[in-house]
């Protein structure tokens, strides 16, 4: 009979609240009848968890240091037999009868990396639906040799481990929709962010999407095999998540007609069982709305129906003013998923018209869409679905600022990142050398009665002078860096005047200062001309850095020298962004190739604490 062995670490946390959470999780695992043995690896041999009454099930493993994954694998291999399951988990994770689902998995060259379910204050669990976060790793039999010279619980360890598991020949799965693991961390205390020596595990990384263990038809078959588990999963409110058709979508896109027909039939069979499992009436309809029916029409109707109805019927009607305004209201209120459908299939009329953009703070901004200028239409539509995570952070920063605050938008382009501050009556300075874009921004501000703004038609560099400015074929993506524009095919170039940021903002230094920089690879030159601002005013910076190599290193060292906290912004649409504190230049795990960064002081960081 195979045993389920759990290997987890123990350390005495300095916070009594956090210590209680860890001990609670350990006791829950000891009380779980589906876990046969708990091996508690002591990071400090002098710390005793003081857990009595579990001598038959609990085994302490003195180690005296924080274990790496390689050490955990070594300990697991020394205590588990070939037919046993070895679970490696964070200390604050516990299990229930869902863990018995391990017997339904095909374990040939397979290992699991499971995403957690967070325990909430009301006792319910909420799924942390991400492909870049796992807290539990499960193997059957002897664990293969896996490179794991990094600590469990260290940021980036889960992503690096997935990569190394695949390198060792494992097929990594994440059936977390059904195989639940629970995370008990309601205190939200994370002391490691205060450690100046804290480092990320470096790349390369791997990711694995959460998925169901059973399709609806397979779950229906479970009714006779395991009635208890069948009823547990059947009543799960997230049942619709089992109805996913990424595989079928690929068949519809790439395969011949006969294979498409077979896939369609299999989809309908699963949908039939889904209705049977979830019941009829309002409850079944709720599941349809949440996802099940969307996946069915993903195969049959996702392309044909929207293209026919939206493209051939709705689009011509938009030439009528009231219909266009109604469509505008629907578009701005829709979920990002439907916005993408509208964006793909609905052609807006080829004429001048006004479009209402709804900001995150629910203010509405009117923008003019001009006939023959495709980029004005793209701007109107883009704001709704382009980086809503960044809009969330902007709204947070503007809301906490005083009424005398000033927001400088360096590389303002079409003013997308200025709208939140303008709508909340903050002073805004838009700096952009493109004359055509500045005319559009000025017209929009006039149309919306924005008065406290200034447009400076200059390039920003480390010194005053004249530099070549490159435009791409769309005429609104431009840069001083030729390599940033050339791949798109640049159409023109011109000499533009440049000034330093110190000079441009010298008359606008009253109150708090917030600066956004998006200059397509020219960030370092902008910051070199900002020494006085950095020393005397210490503004909050939101910077897009297009190169995480030498360019980022120079910027990080400059900001760190001025006492700034550096946070990488990982946008996770449509949810709020996640902030990752960078304490060392080697922490590149939080940084994507082109990434936004928040450079700020501790008081600003407190406003964003819930985003870590």
Coordinates of C-alpha atoms in Angstrom, one line a residue, residues 500-503 505-506 527-539:
X500 CA 17.5 68.2 -19.2
X501 CA 14.7 67.3 -16.9
X502 CA 16.2 69.6 -14.2
X503 CA 15.8 72.6 -16.6
X505 CA 10.9 71.2 -14.3
X506 CA 12.8 74.0 -12.6
X527 CA 18.0 60.3 -15.5
X528 CA 21.5 61.7 -16.0
X529 CA 19.9 65.1 -16.6
X530 CA 17.9 64.8 -13.3
X531 CA 20.6 65.1 -10.6
X532 CA 19.1 68.2 -9.0
X533 CA 15.6 66.8 -8.9
X534 CA 16.9 63.6 -7.3
X535 CA 18.9 65.4 -4.7
X536 CA 16.5 68.2 -3.7
X537 CA 13.0 66.8 -4.4
X538 CA 13.2 63.0 -4.4
X539 CA 10.0 62.5 -6.5

